[in-house]
Backbone as JSON Lines, residues from 0, in Angstrom:
{"i":0,"aa":"M","n":[0.81,-1.13,-0.19],"ca":[-0.1,0.22,0.34],"c":[0.67,1.5,0.25]}
{"i":1,"aa":"P","n":[0.69,2.4,-0.95],"ca":[1.34,3.31,-1.0],"c":[1.03,4.27,0.75]}
{"i":2,"aa":"V","n":[2.43,5.17,0.53],"ca":[2.15,6.0,1.66],"c":[1.42,6.98,1.82]}
{"i":3,"aa":"E","n":[0.37,7.74,2.8],"ca":[-0.35,8.76,2.42],"c":[0.22,9.67,3.58]}
{"i":4,"aa":"P","n":[-0.8,11.02,3.61],"ca":[-0.78,11.82,4.65],"c":[-1.65,11.4,5.77]}
{"i":5,"aa":"L","n":[-2.08,11.36,6.99],"ca":[-2.28,10.4,7.93],"c":[-3.12,11.66,8.72]}
{"i":6,"aa":"I","n":[-2.77,13.05,8.54],"ca":[-3.67,14.01,8.77],"c":[-3.72,15.12,8.04]}
{"i":7,"aa":"C","n":[-4.37,15.87,7.77],"ca":[-5.22,17.07,7.06],"c":[-5.24,18.45,7.38]}
{"i":8,"aa":"A","n":[-6.03,19.25,7.19],"ca":[-6.01,20.17,7.43],"c":[-6.44,20.74,8.46]}
{"i":9,"aa":"D","n":[-7.89,20.18,8.59],"ca":[-8.82,20.47,9.19],"c":[-8.2,19.71,11.07]}
{"i":10,"aa":"T","n":[-7.29,18.75,10.73],"ca":[-7.07,17.91,12.05],"c":[-7.28,18.94,13.47]}
{"i":11,"aa":"A","n":[-6.56,20.13,13.67],"ca":[-6.55,20.77,14.95],"c":[-8.15,21.48,15.09]}
{"i":12,"aa":"T","n":[-8.97,21.92,13.65],"ca":[-10.32,22.04,13.87],"c":[-11.02,21.25,13.39]}
{"i":13,"aa":"P","n":[-11.65,20.05,13.58],"ca":[-12.49,19.26,13.25],"c":[-14.07,20.27,12.98]}
{"i":14,"aa":"S","n":[-14.94,20.45,12.33],"ca":[-15.97,21.23,12.35],"c":[-17.13,20.12,12.9]}
{"i":15,"aa":"P","n":[-17.57,20.46,13.4],"ca":[-19.12,20.08,14.1],"c":[-20.0,19.21,13.03]}
{"i":16,"aa":"S","n":[-19.94,19.74,11.87],"ca":[-20.49,18.72,10.82],"c":[-19.93,17.7,10.49]}
{"i":17,"aa":"R","n":[-18.87,17.67,10.61],"ca":[-17.61,16.45,9.57],"c":[-17.4,15.34,11.26]}
{"i":18,"aa":"P","n":[-17.93,14.38,11.24],"ca":[-17.72,13.79,12.63],"c":[-15.97,13.2,12.82]}
{"i":19,"aa":"R","n":[-15.83,12.64,14.09],"ca":[-13.88,11.96,13.68],"c":[-13.9,11.33,13.25]}
{"i":20,"aa":"D","n":[-14.78,10.52,13.06],"ca":[-14.02,9.15,12.15],"c":[-14.24,9.4,10.48]}
{"i":21,"aa":"A","n":[-14.84,10.61,10.44],"ca":[-14.92,10.68,8.86],"c":[-13.04,11.43,8.01]}
{"i":22,"aa":"G","n":[-12.54,11.17,9.03],"ca":[-10.64,11.52,8.49],"c":[-10.33,12.78,9.05]}
{"i":23,"aa":"T","n":[-10.66,13.19,10.56],"ca":[-10.39,14.3,11.51],"c":[-9.49,13.75,12.29]}
{"i":24,"aa":"C","n":[-8.45,14.45,12.92],"ca":[-7.56,13.32,13.33],"c":[-7.19,14.68,14.39]}
{"i":25,"aa":"P","n":[-8.11,14.63,16.1],"ca":[-7.98,15.73,16.99],"c":[-6.1,15.84,17.25]}
{"i":26,"aa":"C","n":[-6.11,17.02,17.74],"ca":[-4.81,17.29,18.07],"c":[-4.99,18.28,19.52]}
{"i":27,"aa":"R","n":[-3.81,17.73,20.19],"ca":[-3.82,19.08,21.54],"c":[-2.05,19.34,21.68]}
{"i":28,"aa":"V","n":[-1.69,20.37,21.9],"ca":[-0.57,21.1,22.51],"c":[-0.14,21.25,23.42]}
{"i":29,"aa":"S","n":[0.96,21.25,24.45],"ca":[1.27,21.65,25.94],"c":[1.35,23.3,25.72]}
{"i":30,"aa":"S","n":[1.36,24.1,24.5],"ca":[0.86,25.33,25.33],"c":[0.85,26.48,23.75]}
{"i":31,"aa":"V","n":[0.31,27.34,23.68],"ca":[0.43,28.5,22.91],"c":[0.91,29.36,23.67]}
{"i":32,"aa":"L","n":[2.13,30.07,22.8],"ca":[2.54,31.5,23.26],"c":[1.57,32.78,23.06]}
{"i":33,"aa":"N","n":[1.89,33.01,24.28],"ca":[0.67,34.68,25.26],"c":[-0.4,33.68,24.69]}
{"i":34,"aa":"R","n":[-1.01,32.51,24.66],"ca":[-2.88,32.15,24.42],"c":[-3.02,32.37,23.54]}
{"i":35,"aa":"D","n":[-2.2,33.01,22.35],"ca":[-3.02,33.56,21.47],"c":[-2.96,32.4,19.8]}
{"i":36,"aa":"V","n":[-4.11,31.79,20.39],"ca":[-4.22,30.8,19.12],"c":[-4.58,31.16,17.81]}
{"i":37,"aa":"K","n":[-5.26,32.06,17.96],"ca":[-5.16,32.7,16.71],"c":[-4.09,33.02,15.61]}
{"i":38,"aa":"Q","n":[-3.26,33.52,16.48],"ca":[-1.62,33.28,15.66],"c":[-1.05,32.52,15.45]}
{"i":39,"aa":"F","n":[-0.97,31.75,16.93],"ca":[-0.1,30.85,17.08],"c":[0.04,29.36,16.79]}
{"i":40,"aa":"G","n":[-1.74,28.92,17.47],"ca":[-2.43,28.15,17.58],"c":[-1.79,26.88,16.68]}
{"i":41,"aa":"K","n":[-2.44,25.7,17.54],"ca":[-2.2,24.21,16.35],"c":[-2.59,23.88,15.1]}
{"i":42,"aa":"K","n":[-3.54,24.34,14.37],"ca":[-3.93,24.41,13.07],"c":[-2.76,24.87,12.22]}
{"i":43,"aa":"H","n":[-1.97,25.84,12.71],"ca":[-1.1,26.36,11.37],"c":[0.1,25.46,11.72]}
{"i":44,"aa":"M","n":[-0.14,24.41,12.36],"ca":[1.31,23.35,11.85],"c":[0.83,22.46,10.71]}
{"i":45,"aa":"F","n":[-0.62,22.56,10.32],"ca":[-0.83,21.31,9.42],"c":[-2.06,22.2,8.3]}
{"i":46,"aa":"D","n":[-1.69,23.46,8.31],"ca":[-2.33,24.45,7.21],"c":[-1.95,24.7,5.73]}
{"i":47,"aa":"T","n":[-0.28,24.02,5.59],"ca":[0.24,24.31,4.54],"c":[0.74,25.45,4.23]}
{"i":48,"aa":"N","n":[0.65,26.39,5.11],"ca":[1.03,28.04,4.62],"c":[2.59,28.03,5.14]}
{"i":49,"aa":"E","n":[3.33,28.36,4.08],"ca":[4.51,28.7,4.96],"c":[4.64,29.89,6.05]}
{"i":50,"aa":"E","n":[4.27,30.66,5.64],"ca":[3.93,32.06,6.55],"c":[3.41,31.84,8.04]}
{"i":51,"aa":"T","n":[2.47,30.5,8.6],"ca":[2.18,30.16,10.16],"c":[2.87,29.01,10.69]}
{"i":52,"aa":"C","n":[2.67,29.52,11.95],"ca":[3.21,28.45,12.58],"c":[2.72,28.01,14.37]}
{"i":53,"aa":"W","n":[3.29,27.08,14.89],"ca":[2.43,27.04,16.26],"c":[3.44,27.63,17.29]}
{"i":54,"aa":"N","n":[3.82,28.27,17.84],"ca":[4.43,28.68,18.68],"c":[4.17,28.63,20.03]}
{"i":55,"aa":"S","n":[4.9,27.44,20.52],"ca":[4.81,27.45,22.17],"c":[5.09,28.07,22.89]}
{"i":56,"aa":"D","n":[4.5,28.25,24.23],"ca":[4.85,29.08,25.34],"c":[6.13,28.93,26.1]}
{"i":57,"aa":"Q","n":[6.82,29.65,26.85],"ca":[8.08,29.07,27.48],"c":[7.87,27.95,28.35]}
{"i":58,"aa":"G","n":[9.04,26.82,28.69],"ca":[8.67,26.32,29.49],"c":[9.63,24.99,28.96]}
{"i":59,"aa":"T","n":[9.86,23.86,29.76],"ca":[10.98,22.87,29.18],"c":[9.36,21.87,28.83]}
{"i":60,"aa":"C","n":[9.92,21.0,27.81],"ca":[9.01,19.47,27.58],"c":[7.89,20.14,27.12]}
{"i":61,"aa":"Q","n":[7.85,20.58,25.88],"ca":[6.77,21.38,25.33],"c":[6.34,19.58,24.65]}
{"i":62,"aa":"W","n":[5.24,19.68,23.77],"ca":[4.15,18.59,23.31],"c":[3.59,18.32,22.41]}
{"i":63,"aa":"V","n":[3.08,17.59,21.3],"ca":[1.92,17.6,20.64],"c":[1.61,15.88,20.29]}
{"i":64,"aa":"T","n":[0.09,16.14,20.63],"ca":[-0.69,14.65,20.47],"c":[-1.58,14.66,19.99]}
{"i":65,"aa":"L","n":[-1.78,13.75,18.87],"ca":[-2.5,12.97,18.03],"c":[-3.28,12.14,18.11]}
{"i":66,"aa":"D","n":[-4.18,11.88,17.92],"ca":[-5.71,10.52,18.3],"c":[-6.44,10.35,16.85]}
{"i":67,"aa":"F","n":[-5.82,9.59,16.22],"ca":[-6.32,9.12,15.46],"c":[-7.75,8.61,15.54]}
{"i":68,"aa":"P","n":[-8.12,8.22,14.2],"ca":[-9.86,8.14,14.65],"c":[-10.0,6.49,14.32]}
{"i":69,"aa":"R","n":[-8.65,6.21,13.81],"ca":[-8.67,4.67,13.85],"c":[-7.3,3.92,13.28]}
{"i":70,"aa":"T","n":[-6.86,2.67,13.56],"ca":[-5.46,2.42,13.94],"c":[-4.6,2.55,12.56]}
{"i":71,"aa":"V","n":[-3.66,3.01,13.14],"ca":[-2.6,3.5,11.35],"c":[-1.25,2.86,11.69]}
{"i":72,"aa":"K","n":[-1.08,2.57,10.52],"ca":[1.05,2.26,10.76],"c":[1.87,3.63,9.92]}
{"i":73,"aa":"V","n":[2.02,4.12,11.06],"ca":[3.14,5.4,10.78],"c":[4.05,4.75,9.94]}
{"i":74,"aa":"S","n":[4.61,5.35,9.37],"ca":[5.93,5.47,8.44],"c":[6.95,6.29,8.45]}
{"i":75,"aa":"Q","n":[6.49,7.26,8.2],"ca":[7.3,8.73,8.63],"c":[6.61,9.93,9.06]}
{"i":76,"aa":"L","n":[7.84,10.74,9.54],"ca":[7.27,12.13,10.15],"c":[8.18,13.07,9.57]}
{"i":77,"aa":"H","n":[7.15,13.76,9.32],"ca":[7.41,15.01,8.53],"c":[7.91,16.32,9.65]}
{"i":78,"aa":"I","n":[8.57,16.99,9.91],"ca":[8.67,18.4,10.69],"c":[9.51,18.8,10.0]}
{"i":79,"aa":"Q","n":[8.81,20.56,10.57],"ca":[9.92,22.07,10.32],"c":[9.5,22.78,11.35]}
{"i":80,"aa":"F","n":[10.81,23.03,12.01],"ca":[10.79,23.94,12.89],"c":[11.15,25.39,12.27]}
{"i":81,"aa":"Q","n":[11.21,26.18,13.11],"ca":[11.96,27.42,12.96],"c":[13.6,26.81,13.54]}
{"i":82,"aa":"G","n":[14.23,27.58,12.78],"ca":[15.85,27.48,13.08],"c":[15.96,28.26,14.87]}
{"i":83,"aa":"G","n":[16.61,27.88,15.69],"ca":[16.7,28.74,17.0],"c":[15.5,28.21,18.09]}
{"i":84,"aa":"F","n":[14.33,27.62,17.83],"ca":[13.11,27.22,17.99],"c":[13.17,25.9,18.04]}
{"i":85,"aa":"S","n":[13.99,24.93,17.71],"ca":[13.38,23.21,18.2],"c":[13.8,22.72,19.15]}
{"i":86,"aa":"S","n":[14.1,21.49,19.02],"ca":[14.46,20.66,20.36],"c":[15.85,19.63,19.63]}
{"i":87,"aa":"R","n":[16.06,19.78,20.91],"ca":[17.56,18.71,20.59],"c":[17.11,17.53,20.02]}
{"i":88,"aa":"L","n":[16.05,16.86,21.36],"ca":[15.75,15.75,21.53],"c":[14.27,15.55,21.76]}
{"i":89,"aa":"C","n":[13.91,15.03,20.45],"ca":[12.48,14.57,20.69],"c":[12.1,13.07,21.15]}
{"i":90,"aa":"T","n":[10.98,13.27,21.83],"ca":[10.37,11.71,22.13],"c":[9.45,11.22,21.6]}
{"i":91,"aa":"L","n":[9.06,10.15,20.85],"ca":[7.68,9.54,20.15],"c":[7.83,8.63,21.26]}
{"i":92,"aa":"E","n":[6.34,8.29,21.41],"ca":[5.31,7.52,22.23],"c":[4.16,7.51,21.65]}
{"i":93,"aa":"G","n":[3.67,6.22,21.48],"ca":[2.46,5.69,20.75],"c":[1.42,4.8,21.75]}
{"i":94,"aa":"K","n":[0.27,4.17,21.23],"ca":[-0.69,3.42,21.72],"c":[-1.25,3.09,20.99]}
{"i":95,"aa":"E","n":[-1.88,2.04,20.5],"ca":[-3.13,1.31,20.64],"c":[-4.09,1.5,21.28]}
{"i":96,"aa":"A","n":[-5.23,1.5,20.98],"ca":[-6.99,1.79,22.17],"c":[-6.4,0.96,23.42]}
{"i":97,"aa":"G","n":[-7.01,1.47,24.49],"ca":[-6.88,0.56,25.27],"c":[-5.65,0.41,26.09]}
{"i":98,"aa":"E","n":[-4.62,0.81,25.57],"ca":[-2.97,0.16,26.4],"c":[-2.72,1.77,26.54]}
{"i":99,"aa":"E","n":[-1.31,1.67,27.04],"ca":[-0.78,2.74,27.78],"c":[-0.08,3.48,26.26]}
{"i":100,"aa":"L","n":[0.69,4.74,26.87],"ca":[1.72,5.05,25.79],"c":[2.89,4.41,25.97]}
{"i":101,"aa":"V","n":[3.6,4.17,24.85],"ca":[4.99,3.52,25.21],"c":[6.06,4.24,23.93]}
{"i":102,"aa":"K","n":[7.12,4.09,24.58],"ca":[8.19,4.82,23.98],"c":[8.48,4.41,22.79]}
{"i":103,"aa":"I","n":[8.56,4.73,21.41],"ca":[8.59,4.28,20.16],"c":[10.18,4.34,19.72]}
{"i":104,"aa":"S","n":[10.86,5.74,19.8],"ca":[12.02,5.85,19.44],"c":[11.97,7.42,19.92]}
{"i":105,"aa":"D","n":[13.41,7.68,19.84],"ca":[13.96,9.39,20.0],"c":[14.83,9.56,18.98]}
{"i":106,"aa":"L","n":[14.19,11.09,18.5],"ca":[14.8,11.62,17.72],"c":[15.62,13.06,17.73]}
{"i":107,"aa":"Y","n":[16.83,13.14,16.89],"ca":[17.78,14.0,16.98],"c":[17.67,15.12,16.16]}
{"i":108,"aa":"P","n":[16.68,15.92,15.92],"ca":[16.58,16.75,14.79],"c":[17.52,18.0,15.14]}
{"i":109,"aa":"K","n":[17.63,18.83,13.81],"ca":[18.96,18.95,13.66],"c":[18.15,20.77,13.48]}
{"i":110,"aa":"D","n":[19.16,21.81,14.06],"ca":[18.25,23.09,14.71],"c":[18.77,24.22,13.31]}
{"i":111,"aa":"I","n":[17.95,23.6,11.88],"ca":[17.38,24.26,11.02],"c":[16.32,24.47,10.34]}
{"i":112,"aa":"N","n":[15.91,25.53,9.43],"ca":[14.28,25.46,9.46],"c":[14.49,25.12,8.04]}
{"i":113,"aa":"A","n":[14.9,23.58,7.47],"ca":[14.49,22.91,6.16],"c":[13.79,21.6,6.85]}
{"i":114,"aa":"M","n":[12.51,20.93,6.19],"ca":[11.68,19.78,6.9],"c":[12.68,18.91,6.68]}
{"i":115,"aa":"Q","n":[12.46,17.92,7.95],"ca":[13.39,17.02,8.53],"c":[12.13,15.76,8.11]}
{"i":116,"aa":"I","n":[13.15,14.83,8.14],"ca":[11.97,13.6,7.4],"c":[12.65,12.25,8.55]}
{"i":117,"aa":"S","n":[11.97,11.6,9.75],"ca":[12.2,10.29,10.42],"c":[11.65,9.48,9.63]}
{"i":118,"aa":"F","n":[11.8,8.06,10.13],"ca":[11.56,7.05,9.53],"c":[11.32,5.89,11.33]}
{"i":119,"aa":"A","n":[10.09,6.06,11.1],"ca":[9.58,4.67,12.79],"c":[8.49,4.02,12.15]}
{"i":120,"aa":"E","n":[8.58,2.92,11.58],"ca":[7.46,2.25,11.4],"c":[7.06,1.74,12.69]}
{"i":121,"aa":"T","n":[5.3,1.92,12.86],"ca":[4.73,1.41,14.03],"c":[3.43,1.64,13.85]}
{"i":122,"aa":"V","n":[2.56,1.02,14.45],"ca":[0.92,0.93,14.52],"c":[0.49,1.15,15.97]}
{"i":123,"aa":"L","n":[-0.26,2.31,15.77],"ca":[-0.62,3.17,17.16],"c":[-2.37,3.67,16.39]}
{"i":124,"aa":"D","n":[-2.75,3.98,17.3],"ca":[-4.38,4.87,17.24],"c":[-3.87,6.69,17.99]}
{"i":125,"aa":"K","n":[-2.92,7.03,18.91],"ca":[-2.46,7.72,19.46],"c":[-1.04,7.95,19.33]}
{"i":126,"aa":"L","n":[-0.42,9.37,18.67],"ca":[1.04,9.53,18.5],"c":[1.47,11.05,19.41]}
{"i":127,"aa":"K","n":[2.17,10.74,20.5],"ca":[2.93,11.74,21.03],"c":[4.09,12.7,20.61]}
{"i":128,"aa":"I","n":[4.54,13.63,20.63],"ca":[5.76,13.88,20.2],"c":[6.14,15.07,21.32]}
{"i":129,"aa":"T","n":[7.35,14.17,22.33],"ca":[7.46,15.47,23.26],"c":[8.75,16.07,22.88]}
{"i":130,"aa":"F","n":[9.13,17.52,22.76],"ca":[10.44,17.98,22.76],"c":[11.16,18.59,24.03]}
{"i":131,"aa":"E","n":[12.15,17.47,24.12],"ca":[12.75,17.4,25.53],"c":[13.39,18.66,25.54]}
{"i":132,"aa":"N","n":[14.3,18.93,24.79],"ca":[14.9,20.19,25.53],"c":[15.87,21.4,24.11]}
{"i":133,"aa":"S","n":[15.02,22.3,23.9],"ca":[14.59,23.56,23.13],"c":[16.12,23.88,22.69]}
{"i":134,"aa":"T","n":[16.22,24.46,21.5],"ca":[17.44,24.96,21.52],"c":[17.41,26.92,21.84]}
{"i":135,"aa":"D","n":[16.35,27.22,22.22],"ca":[15.66,28.38,22.78],"c":[16.09,28.42,24.24]}
{"i":136,"aa":"F","n":[16.51,29.9,24.8],"ca":[16.86,29.94,25.93],"c":[15.95,29.4,26.74]}
{"i":137,"aa":"F","n":[14.64,29.87,26.53],"ca":[13.4,29.61,27.16],"c":[12.57,28.69,27.14]}
{"i":138,"aa":"G","n":[12.78,27.86,26.04],"ca":[12.42,26.47,25.94],"c":[10.77,26.65,25.04]}
{"i":139,"aa":"R","n":[11.05,27.77,24.44],"ca":[9.62,27.63,23.11],"c":[10.05,27.15,22.11]}
{"i":140,"aa":"I","n":[9.19,26.54,21.33],"ca":[9.04,25.31,20.33],"c":[8.25,26.24,19.22]}
{"i":141,"aa":"V","n":[8.82,26.15,17.74],"ca":[8.73,26.81,17.17],"c":[8.08,25.88,15.56]}
{"i":142,"aa":"V","n":[6.97,25.14,15.18],"ca":[6.97,24.15,14.48],"c":[5.9,25.04,13.53]}
{"i":143,"aa":"Y","n":[6.71,24.99,12.0],"ca":[5.47,25.32,10.78],"c":[5.05,24.2,10.0]}
{"i":144,"aa":"H","n":[5.85,23.28,10.19],"ca":[4.77,22.27,9.38],"c":[5.35,21.0,10.03]}
{"i":145,"aa":"L","n":[3.78,19.92,10.7],"ca":[3.88,18.95,11.03],"c":[3.58,17.71,9.93]}
{"i":146,"aa":"G","n":[3.75,16.7,9.41],"ca":[3.18,15.58,8.84],"c":[3.48,14.32,9.57]}
{"i":147,"aa":"V","n":[2.39,13.38,9.58],"ca":[2.79,12.31,9.54],"c":[2.14,11.12,8.09]}
{"i":148,"aa":"L","n":[3.0,10.3,8.14],"ca":[2.66,10.09,6.95],"c":[2.52,8.16,7.49]}
{"i":149,"aa":"G","n":[1.87,7.39,6.55],"ca":[1.56,5.91,6.67],"c":[0.44,5.84,5.73]}
{"i":150,"aa":"E","n":[-0.32,4.13,6.54],"ca":[-1.4,3.58,6.17],"c":[-2.7,3.87,6.97]}
{"i":151,"aa":"R","n":[-3.22,3.68,6.36],"ca":[-5.1,3.65,7.19],"c":[-5.4,2.25,7.78]}
{"i":152,"aa":"L","n":[-5.64,1.72,8.92],"ca":[-5.57,-0.12,8.87],"c":[-6.5,-0.18,8.93]}
């Protein structure tokens, strides 16, 4: 089966007219800079606009969780940080329905603006990405794009 995007532009803001099982993938984040969700909210990681981003507030261990509407087989993670506001260590955790989160792998992204692609094949219903230590002195993380590719099972 070909690899396909597992999240879409309305991931962070599913509409009431479109039920969760119709392809939306609810997302949660640890914080938003100054609680300004209009300018820096989670939806900007998925809107494909190169000028918008999710910007966390300051503090250690920022995170993003994705709850998939059904079990998926993840094969790739695409992430684009703003240089100077990336994470030296990202921990990926996942779980299937009815189970606890388990560690999948550690990623060591570069502190650059370019899209970075990681490969980690795993089957899950929920994915949590924890940004363990930021390159920013205050612990802020800035993500312009987050993509998860794989197969819907």
